[in-house]
Short mmCIF file of C-alpha atoms and ligand atoms in Angstrom, two decimals:
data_model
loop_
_atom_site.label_atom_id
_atom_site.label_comp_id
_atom_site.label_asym_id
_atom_site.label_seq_id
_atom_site.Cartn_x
_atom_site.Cartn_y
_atom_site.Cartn_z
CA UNK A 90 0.00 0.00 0.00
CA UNK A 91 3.07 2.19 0.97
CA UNK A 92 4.71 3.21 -2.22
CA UNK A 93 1.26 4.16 -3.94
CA UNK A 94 0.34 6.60 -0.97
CA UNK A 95 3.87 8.26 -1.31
CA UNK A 96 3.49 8.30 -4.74
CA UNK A 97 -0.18 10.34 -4.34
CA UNK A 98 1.12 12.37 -1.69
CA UNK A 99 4.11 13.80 -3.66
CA UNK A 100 2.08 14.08 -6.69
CA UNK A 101 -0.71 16.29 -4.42
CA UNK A 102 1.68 18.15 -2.38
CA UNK A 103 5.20 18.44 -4.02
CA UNK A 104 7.14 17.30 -0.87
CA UNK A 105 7.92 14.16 0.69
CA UNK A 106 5.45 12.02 3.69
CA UNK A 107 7.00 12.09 7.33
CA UNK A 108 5.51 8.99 8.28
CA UNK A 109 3.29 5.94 7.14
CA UNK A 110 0.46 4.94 9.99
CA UNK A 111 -1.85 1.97 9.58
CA UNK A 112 -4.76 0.82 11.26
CA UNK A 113 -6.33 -2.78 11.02
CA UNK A 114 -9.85 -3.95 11.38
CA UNK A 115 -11.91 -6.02 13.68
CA UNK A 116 -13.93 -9.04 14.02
CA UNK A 117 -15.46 -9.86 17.38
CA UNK A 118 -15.78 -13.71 18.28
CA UNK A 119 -18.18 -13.49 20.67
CA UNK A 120 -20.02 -10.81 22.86
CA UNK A 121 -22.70 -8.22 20.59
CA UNK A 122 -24.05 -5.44 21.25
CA UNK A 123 -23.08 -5.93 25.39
CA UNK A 124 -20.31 -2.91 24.73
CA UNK A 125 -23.02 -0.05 24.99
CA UNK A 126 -24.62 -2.20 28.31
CA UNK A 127 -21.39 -2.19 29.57
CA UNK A 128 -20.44 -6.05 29.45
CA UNK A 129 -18.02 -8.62 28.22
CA UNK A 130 -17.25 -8.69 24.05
CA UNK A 131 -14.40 -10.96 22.81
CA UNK A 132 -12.49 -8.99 19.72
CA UNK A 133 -9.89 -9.22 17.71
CA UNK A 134 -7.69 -6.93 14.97
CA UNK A 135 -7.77 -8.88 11.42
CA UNK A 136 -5.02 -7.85 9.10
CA UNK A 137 -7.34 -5.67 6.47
CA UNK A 138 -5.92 -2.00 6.78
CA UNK A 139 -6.15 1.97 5.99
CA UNK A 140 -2.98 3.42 5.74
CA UNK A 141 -1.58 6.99 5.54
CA UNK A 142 0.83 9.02 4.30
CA UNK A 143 1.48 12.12 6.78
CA UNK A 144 3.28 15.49 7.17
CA UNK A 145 3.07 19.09 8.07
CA UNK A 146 1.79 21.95 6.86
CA UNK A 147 3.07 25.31 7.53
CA UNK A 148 -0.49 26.48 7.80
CA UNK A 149 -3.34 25.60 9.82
CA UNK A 150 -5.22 23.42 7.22
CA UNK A 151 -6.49 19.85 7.42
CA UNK A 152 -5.84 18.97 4.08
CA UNK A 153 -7.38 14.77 3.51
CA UNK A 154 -7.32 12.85 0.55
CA UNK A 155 -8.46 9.21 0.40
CA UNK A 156 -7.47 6.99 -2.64
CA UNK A 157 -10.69 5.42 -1.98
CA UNK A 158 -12.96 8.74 -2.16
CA UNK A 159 -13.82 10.68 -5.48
CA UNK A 160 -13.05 14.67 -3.47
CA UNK A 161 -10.70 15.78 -1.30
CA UNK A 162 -11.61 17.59 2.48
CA UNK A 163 -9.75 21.10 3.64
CA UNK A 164 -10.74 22.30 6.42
CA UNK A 165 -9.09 24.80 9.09
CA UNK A 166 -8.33 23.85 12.26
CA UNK A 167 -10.33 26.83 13.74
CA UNK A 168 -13.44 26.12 12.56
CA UNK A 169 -14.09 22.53 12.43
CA UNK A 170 -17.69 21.57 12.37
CA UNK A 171 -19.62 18.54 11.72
CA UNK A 172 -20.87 19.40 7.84
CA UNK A 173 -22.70 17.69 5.21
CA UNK A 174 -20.09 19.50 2.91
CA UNK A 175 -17.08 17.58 4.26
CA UNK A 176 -18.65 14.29 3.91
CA UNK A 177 -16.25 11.13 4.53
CA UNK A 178 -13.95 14.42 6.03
CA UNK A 179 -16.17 13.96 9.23
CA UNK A 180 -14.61 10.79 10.86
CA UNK A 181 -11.27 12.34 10.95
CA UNK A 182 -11.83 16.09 11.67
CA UNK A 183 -13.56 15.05 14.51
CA UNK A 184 -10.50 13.64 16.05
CA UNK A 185 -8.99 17.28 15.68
CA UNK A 186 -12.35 19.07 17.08
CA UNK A 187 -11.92 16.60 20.14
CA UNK A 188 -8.45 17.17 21.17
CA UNK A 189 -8.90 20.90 21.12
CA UNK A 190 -11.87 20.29 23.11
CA UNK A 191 -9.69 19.00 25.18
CA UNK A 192 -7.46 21.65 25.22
CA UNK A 193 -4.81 20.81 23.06
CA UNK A 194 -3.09 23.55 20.53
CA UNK A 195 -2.15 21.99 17.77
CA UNK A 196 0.32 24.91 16.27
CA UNK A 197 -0.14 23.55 12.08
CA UNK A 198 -2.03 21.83 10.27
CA UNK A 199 -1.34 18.58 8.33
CA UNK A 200 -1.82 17.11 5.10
CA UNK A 201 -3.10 13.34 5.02
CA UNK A 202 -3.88 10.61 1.90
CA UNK A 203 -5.78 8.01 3.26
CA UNK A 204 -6.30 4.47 1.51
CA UNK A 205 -8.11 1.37 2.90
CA UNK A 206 -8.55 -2.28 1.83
CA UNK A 207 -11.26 -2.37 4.56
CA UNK A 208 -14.64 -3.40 2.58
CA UNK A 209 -16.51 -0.40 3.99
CA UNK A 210 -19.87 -0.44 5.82
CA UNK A 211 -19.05 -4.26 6.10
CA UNK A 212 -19.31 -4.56 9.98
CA UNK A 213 -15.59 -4.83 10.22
CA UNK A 214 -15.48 -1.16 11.88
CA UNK A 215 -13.27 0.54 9.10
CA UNK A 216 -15.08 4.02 10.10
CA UNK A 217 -13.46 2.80 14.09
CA UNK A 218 -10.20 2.12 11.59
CA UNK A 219 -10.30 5.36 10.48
CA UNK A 220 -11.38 7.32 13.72
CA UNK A 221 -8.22 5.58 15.54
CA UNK A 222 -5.86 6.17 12.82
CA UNK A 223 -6.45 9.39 12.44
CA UNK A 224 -5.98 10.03 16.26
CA UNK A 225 -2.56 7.84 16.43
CA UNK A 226 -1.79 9.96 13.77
CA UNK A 227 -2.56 13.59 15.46
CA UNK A 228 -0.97 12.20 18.93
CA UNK A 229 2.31 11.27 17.21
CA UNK A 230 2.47 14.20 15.00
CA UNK A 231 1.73 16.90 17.75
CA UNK A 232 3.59 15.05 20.23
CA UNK A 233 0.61 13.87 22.58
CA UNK A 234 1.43 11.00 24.25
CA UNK A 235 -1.54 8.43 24.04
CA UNK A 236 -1.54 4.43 25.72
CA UNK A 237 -3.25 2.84 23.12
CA UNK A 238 -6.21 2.78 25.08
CA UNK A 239 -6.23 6.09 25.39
CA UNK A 240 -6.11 6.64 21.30
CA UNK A 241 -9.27 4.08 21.58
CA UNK A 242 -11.24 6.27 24.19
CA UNK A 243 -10.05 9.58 21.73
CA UNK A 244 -11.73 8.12 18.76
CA UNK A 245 -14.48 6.30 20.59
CA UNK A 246 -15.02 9.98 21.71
CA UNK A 247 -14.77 11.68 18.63
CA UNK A 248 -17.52 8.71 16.90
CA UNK A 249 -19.88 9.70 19.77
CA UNK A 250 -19.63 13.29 20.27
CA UNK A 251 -18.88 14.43 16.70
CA UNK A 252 -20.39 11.58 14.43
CA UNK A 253 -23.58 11.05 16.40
CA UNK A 254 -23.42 7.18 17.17
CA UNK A 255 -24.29 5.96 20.79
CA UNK A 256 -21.85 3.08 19.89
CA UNK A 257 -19.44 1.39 22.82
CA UNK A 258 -16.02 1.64 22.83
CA UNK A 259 -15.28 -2.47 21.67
CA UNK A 260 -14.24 -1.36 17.66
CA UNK A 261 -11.81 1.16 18.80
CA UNK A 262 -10.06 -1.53 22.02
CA UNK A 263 -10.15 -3.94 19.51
CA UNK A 264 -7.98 -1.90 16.99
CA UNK A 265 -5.89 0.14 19.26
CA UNK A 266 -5.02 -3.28 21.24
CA UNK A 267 -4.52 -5.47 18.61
CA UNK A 268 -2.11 -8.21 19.29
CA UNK A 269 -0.86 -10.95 16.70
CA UNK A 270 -3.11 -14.23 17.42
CA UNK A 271 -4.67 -12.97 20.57
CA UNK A 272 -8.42 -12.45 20.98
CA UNK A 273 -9.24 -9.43 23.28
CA UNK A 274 -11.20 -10.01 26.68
CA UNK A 275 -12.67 -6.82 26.89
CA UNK A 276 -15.03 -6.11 30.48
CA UNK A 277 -17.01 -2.50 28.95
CA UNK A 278 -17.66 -1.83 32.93
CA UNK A 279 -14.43 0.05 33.55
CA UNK A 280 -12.34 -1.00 30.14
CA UNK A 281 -10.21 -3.45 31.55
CA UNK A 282 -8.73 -6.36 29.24
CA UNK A 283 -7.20 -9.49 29.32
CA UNK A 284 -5.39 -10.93 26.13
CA UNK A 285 -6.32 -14.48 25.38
CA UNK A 286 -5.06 -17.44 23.14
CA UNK A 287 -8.20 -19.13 21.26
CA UNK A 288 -7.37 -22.36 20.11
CA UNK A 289 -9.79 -23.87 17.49
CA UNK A 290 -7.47 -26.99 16.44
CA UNK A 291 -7.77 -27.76 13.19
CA UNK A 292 -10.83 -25.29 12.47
CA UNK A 293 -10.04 -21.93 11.09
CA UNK A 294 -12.08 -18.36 11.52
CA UNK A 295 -13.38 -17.09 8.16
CA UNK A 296 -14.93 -13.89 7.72
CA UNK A 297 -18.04 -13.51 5.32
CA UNK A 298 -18.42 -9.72 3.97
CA UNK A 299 -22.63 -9.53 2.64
CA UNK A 300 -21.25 -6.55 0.80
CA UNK A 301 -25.00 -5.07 1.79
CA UNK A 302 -23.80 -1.38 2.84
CA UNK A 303 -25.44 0.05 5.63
CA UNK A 304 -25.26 3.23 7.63
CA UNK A 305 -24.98 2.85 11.43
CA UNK A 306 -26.39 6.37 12.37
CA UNK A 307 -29.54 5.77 10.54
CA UNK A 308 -29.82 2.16 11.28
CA UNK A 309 -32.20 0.97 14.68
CA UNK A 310 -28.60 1.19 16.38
CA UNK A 311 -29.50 4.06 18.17
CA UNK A 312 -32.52 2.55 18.66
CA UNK A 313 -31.64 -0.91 20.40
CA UNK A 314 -29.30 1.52 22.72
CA UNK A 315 -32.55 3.59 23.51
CA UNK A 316 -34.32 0.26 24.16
CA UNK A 317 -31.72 -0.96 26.70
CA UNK A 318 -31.96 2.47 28.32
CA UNK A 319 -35.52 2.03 28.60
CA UNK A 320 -35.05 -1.50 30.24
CA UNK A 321 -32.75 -0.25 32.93
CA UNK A 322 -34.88 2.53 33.94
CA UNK A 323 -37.68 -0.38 34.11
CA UNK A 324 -35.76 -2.54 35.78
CA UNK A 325 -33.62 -0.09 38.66
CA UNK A 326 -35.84 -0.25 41.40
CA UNK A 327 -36.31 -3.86 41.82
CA UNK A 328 -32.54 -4.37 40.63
CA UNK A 329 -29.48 -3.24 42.67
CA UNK A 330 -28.27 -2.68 38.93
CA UNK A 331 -26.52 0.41 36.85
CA UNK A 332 -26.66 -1.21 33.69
CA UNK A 333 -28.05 -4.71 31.96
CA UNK A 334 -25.00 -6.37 32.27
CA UNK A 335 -24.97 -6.66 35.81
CA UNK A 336 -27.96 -8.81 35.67
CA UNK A 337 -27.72 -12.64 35.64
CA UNK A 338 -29.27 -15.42 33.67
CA UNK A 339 -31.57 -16.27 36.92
CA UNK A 340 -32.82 -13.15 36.95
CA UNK A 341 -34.31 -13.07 33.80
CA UNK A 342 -38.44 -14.76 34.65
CA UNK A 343 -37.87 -11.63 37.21
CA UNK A 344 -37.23 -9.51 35.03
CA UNK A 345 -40.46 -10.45 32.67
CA UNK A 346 -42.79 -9.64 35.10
CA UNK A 347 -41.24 -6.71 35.75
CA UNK A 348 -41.04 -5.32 32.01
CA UNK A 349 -44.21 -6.63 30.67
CA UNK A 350 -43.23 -5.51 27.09
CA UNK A 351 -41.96 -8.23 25.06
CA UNK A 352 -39.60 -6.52 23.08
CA UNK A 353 -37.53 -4.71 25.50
CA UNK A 354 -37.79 -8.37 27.24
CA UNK A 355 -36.30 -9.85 24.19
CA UNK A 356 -33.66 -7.17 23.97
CA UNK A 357 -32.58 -7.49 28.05
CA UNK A 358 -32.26 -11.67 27.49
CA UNK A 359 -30.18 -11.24 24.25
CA UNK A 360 -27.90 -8.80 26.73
CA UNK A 361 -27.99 -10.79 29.96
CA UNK A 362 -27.23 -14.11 27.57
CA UNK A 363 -24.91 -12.66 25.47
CA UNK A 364 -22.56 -12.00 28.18
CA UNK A 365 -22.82 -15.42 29.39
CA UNK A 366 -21.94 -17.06 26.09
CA UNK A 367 -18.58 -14.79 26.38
CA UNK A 368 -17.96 -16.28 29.71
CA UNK A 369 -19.01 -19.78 28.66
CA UNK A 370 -16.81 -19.49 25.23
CA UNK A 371 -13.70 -18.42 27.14
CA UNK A 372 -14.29 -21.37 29.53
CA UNK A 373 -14.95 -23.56 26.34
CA UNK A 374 -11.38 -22.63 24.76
CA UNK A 375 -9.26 -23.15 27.87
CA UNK A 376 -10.74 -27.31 27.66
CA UNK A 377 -10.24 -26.99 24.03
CA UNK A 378 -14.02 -27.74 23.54
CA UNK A 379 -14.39 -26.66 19.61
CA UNK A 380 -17.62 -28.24 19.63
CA UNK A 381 -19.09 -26.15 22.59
CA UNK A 382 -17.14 -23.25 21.33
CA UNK A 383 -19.19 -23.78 17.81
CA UNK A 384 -22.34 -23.79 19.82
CA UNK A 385 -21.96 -20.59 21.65
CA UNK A 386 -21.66 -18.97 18.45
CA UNK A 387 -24.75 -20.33 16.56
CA UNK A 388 -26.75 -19.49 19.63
CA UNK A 389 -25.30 -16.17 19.62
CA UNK A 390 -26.71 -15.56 16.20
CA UNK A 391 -30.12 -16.91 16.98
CA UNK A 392 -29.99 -14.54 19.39
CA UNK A 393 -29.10 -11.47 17.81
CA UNK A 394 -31.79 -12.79 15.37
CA UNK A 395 -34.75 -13.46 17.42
CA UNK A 396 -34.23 -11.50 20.32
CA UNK A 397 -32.23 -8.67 19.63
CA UNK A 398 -33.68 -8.30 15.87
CA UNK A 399 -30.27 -7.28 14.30
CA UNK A 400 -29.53 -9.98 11.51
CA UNK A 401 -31.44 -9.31 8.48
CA UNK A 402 -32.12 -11.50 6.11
CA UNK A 403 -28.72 -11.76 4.31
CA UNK A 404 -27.09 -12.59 7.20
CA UNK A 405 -29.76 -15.11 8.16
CA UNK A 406 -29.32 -16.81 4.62
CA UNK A 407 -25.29 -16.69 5.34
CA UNK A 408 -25.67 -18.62 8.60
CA UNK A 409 -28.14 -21.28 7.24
CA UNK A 410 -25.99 -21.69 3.93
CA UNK A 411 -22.74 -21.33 6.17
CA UNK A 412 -24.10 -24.27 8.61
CA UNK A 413 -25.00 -25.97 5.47
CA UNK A 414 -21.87 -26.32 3.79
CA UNK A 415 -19.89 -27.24 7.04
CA UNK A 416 -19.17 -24.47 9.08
CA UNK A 417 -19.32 -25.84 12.65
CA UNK A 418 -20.74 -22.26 14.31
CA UNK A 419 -21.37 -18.83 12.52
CA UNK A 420 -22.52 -15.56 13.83
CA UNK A 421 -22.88 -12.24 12.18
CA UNK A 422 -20.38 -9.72 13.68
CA UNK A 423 -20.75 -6.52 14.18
CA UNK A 424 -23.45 -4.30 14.33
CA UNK A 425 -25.23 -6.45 12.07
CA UNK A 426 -28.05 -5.29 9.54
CA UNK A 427 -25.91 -6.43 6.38
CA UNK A 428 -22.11 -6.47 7.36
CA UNK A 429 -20.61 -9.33 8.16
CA UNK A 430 -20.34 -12.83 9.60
CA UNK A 431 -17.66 -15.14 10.75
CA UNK A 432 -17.80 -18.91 10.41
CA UNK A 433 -15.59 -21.95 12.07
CA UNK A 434 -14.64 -24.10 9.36
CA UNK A 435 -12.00 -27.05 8.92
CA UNK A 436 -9.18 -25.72 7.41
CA UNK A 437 -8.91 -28.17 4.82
CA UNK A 438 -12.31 -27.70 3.63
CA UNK A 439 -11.91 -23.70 2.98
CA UNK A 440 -12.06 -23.52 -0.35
CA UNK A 441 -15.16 -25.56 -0.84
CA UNK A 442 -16.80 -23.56 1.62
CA UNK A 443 -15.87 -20.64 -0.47
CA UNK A 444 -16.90 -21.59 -3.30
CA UNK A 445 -20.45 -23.24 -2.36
CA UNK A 446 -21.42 -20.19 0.04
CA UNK A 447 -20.50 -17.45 -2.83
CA UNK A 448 -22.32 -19.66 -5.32
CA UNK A 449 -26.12 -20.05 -2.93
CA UNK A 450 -25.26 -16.16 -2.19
CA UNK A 451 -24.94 -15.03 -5.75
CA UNK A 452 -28.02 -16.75 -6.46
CA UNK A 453 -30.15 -15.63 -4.03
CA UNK A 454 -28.80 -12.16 -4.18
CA UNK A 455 -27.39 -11.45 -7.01
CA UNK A 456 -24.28 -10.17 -5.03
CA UNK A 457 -20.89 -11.38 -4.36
CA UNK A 458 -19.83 -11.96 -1.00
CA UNK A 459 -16.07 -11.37 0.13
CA UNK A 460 -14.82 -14.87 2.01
CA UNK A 461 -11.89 -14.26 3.79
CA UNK A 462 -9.57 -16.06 6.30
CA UNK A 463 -8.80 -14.08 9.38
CA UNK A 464 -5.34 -13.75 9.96
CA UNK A 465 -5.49 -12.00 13.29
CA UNK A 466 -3.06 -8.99 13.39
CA UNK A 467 -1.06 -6.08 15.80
CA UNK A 468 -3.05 -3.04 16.45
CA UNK A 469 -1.30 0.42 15.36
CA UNK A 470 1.46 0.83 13.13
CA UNK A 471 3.94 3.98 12.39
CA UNK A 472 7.08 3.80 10.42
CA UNK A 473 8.98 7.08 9.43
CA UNK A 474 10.31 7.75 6.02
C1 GLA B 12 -20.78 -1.61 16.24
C2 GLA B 12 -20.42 -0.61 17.33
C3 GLA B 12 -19.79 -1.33 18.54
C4 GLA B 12 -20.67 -2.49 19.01
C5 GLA B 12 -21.06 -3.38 17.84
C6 GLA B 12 -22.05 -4.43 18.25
O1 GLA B 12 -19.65 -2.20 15.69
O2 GLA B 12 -19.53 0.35 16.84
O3 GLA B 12 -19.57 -0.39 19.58
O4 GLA B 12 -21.79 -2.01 19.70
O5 GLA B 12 -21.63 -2.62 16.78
O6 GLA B 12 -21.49 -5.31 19.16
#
């Protein structure tokens, strides 16, 4: 990717990049939608990528191009807004409007070309990609020092308070702590994490993109975190609780009664369960139970489906084709409504899979789905030039 962003950066701006960045995406194994309730999600970084080529400006303009995007973005630093007129430019200005929020002066601008091999809208966070990029790249270039969880909570900050999604903060952990083979035991209560090795033998993860673009801020994102609001508030004073996750799987014929709406009902047992099947798989992979392991994640999907409402019907079709054609579990990850799903499937019998699952796909849909195997990757990269 390097040499063609150098290439577009000198050809743009007549001078040479400081510095390369990169930012991988995410899958998450186990553990949806629990981020905004404050529970347990199990992520990982995948080795898909948007890169940059950086340097300074002697002025006070934000100057981003994307190889990936048809127009450029220049704004100045002192009067960044959230604008329909700097389109994709929003994700990454709003890492600049937060850190002078903040209280940061950042004394010149910068000039940044952008280019991703992250499907976008695919439910493999490349907007959390770009948000945490873009915020490695402004601490390292005005000399902010940032833990890597802080650059997560910095772009987690900047999606909610500048992009206008209610999301949790598991896409941006799961990128800024990326760590070759590890999956990411992340506890959304007070942000701790615990690095763990998930052994699935001979089975392999592959990812399935739908390549159905959505839009998170208009999807019933917002929504489902309204709902689980709603529940809480519902369910505080018979509850010593502050948020769903605290509840337990006993509590649930409790909490029934209690809520009397079925849907918010179905939304608290999809939270309360889901954070048990992220206990259960973790307890699954230290007795190297694939099996049980491949369980959790079917009922996981189920439900996200029937409880939680989130799958859609090309993800639906991708599990039952996916479970057809071997896959011993698959879940959509993500957000869901269209993105993407992730499948356990013998190594050996890859290919096939491939193949057959593209083919049903294609004919049902008439679109081609991206099947990928994750290669699970480091978080944030720089390298100078
Ligand atoms: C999106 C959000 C995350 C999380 C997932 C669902 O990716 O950005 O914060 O809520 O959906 O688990």
């Amino acid at each position: 990717m390097a040499s063609r962003l150098i290439y577009t950066y000198q050809n743009t701006f007549h001078n040479r990049p400081e510095k390369i960045f990169m930012a991988p995406c995410r899958i998450n194994l186990i553990g949806e939608h629990t981020d905004y309730n404050y529970g347990l999600a199990l992520p990982a970084a995948i080795s898909k990528y948007i890169a940059a080529a950086v340097g300074k400006r002697n002025d006070r303009k934000i100057h981003l191009k994307s190889l990936n995007k048809r127009y450029d973005v220049e704004v100045d630093l002192d009067s960044i807004s959230n604008s329909i007129e700097n389109g994709w430019g929003n994700y990454p200005l709003g890492i600049f409007w937060v850190l002078q929020k903040r209280g940061h002066k950042l004394p010149f601008g910068l000039n940044i070309v952008y280019q991703s091999n992250v499907p976008i809208a695919s439910g493999l966070s490349s907007s959390a990609a770009l948000l945490n990029l873009t915020a490695f790249i402004a601490s390292t270039m005005y000399d902010i020092p940032l833990k890597p969880e802080e650059i997560a909570l910095l772009a987690h900050q900047s999606e909610t308070e500048f992009n206008g999604l209610q999301c949790g903060v598991m896409d941006e952990f799961a990128i800024a702590l990326g760590k070759k083979d590890k999956c990411i035991l992340l506890d959304c209560k007070d942000n701790s994490f615990e690095y763990k090795d998930i052994d699935f033998k001979d089975y392999s993860l592959a990812v399935i993109v739908s390549n159905v673009r959505r839009n998170l801020v208009v999807s019933p994102y917002n929504t489902r975190v309204e709902e689980c609001k709603k529940a809480v508030e519902l369910l505080k004073p018979h509850f010593n609780i502050q948020s769903l996750s605290d509840l337990k799987v006993s509590d649930l014929e409790k909490c029934k009664e209690i809520i009397g709406d079925d849907v918010i009902y179905r939304r608290v047992r999809h939270i309360v369960s889901e954070n048990q099947r992220v206990r259960d798989f973790v307890e699954s992979s230290k007795n190297g139970d694939v099996n049980k392991m491949a369980d959790i994640l079917n009922k996981s999907h189920e439900s996200l489906r029937d409880d939680y409402e989130v799958t859609g019907e090309y993800l639906d079709y991708i599990h039952e084709i996916s479970l057809k054609y071997g896959a011993l579990g698959e879940r959509m990850t993500g957000a869901g409504f269209g993105g993407s799903s992730i499948a356990l499937i013998k190594k050996s019998e890859f290919e096939t899979f491939k193949e057959k699952v593209s083919r049903d796909y294609d004919h049902k849909f008439g679109i081609d789905p991206l099947i990928f195997l994750a290669d699970i990757c480091d978080g944030l990269i720089v390298k100078n030039l």
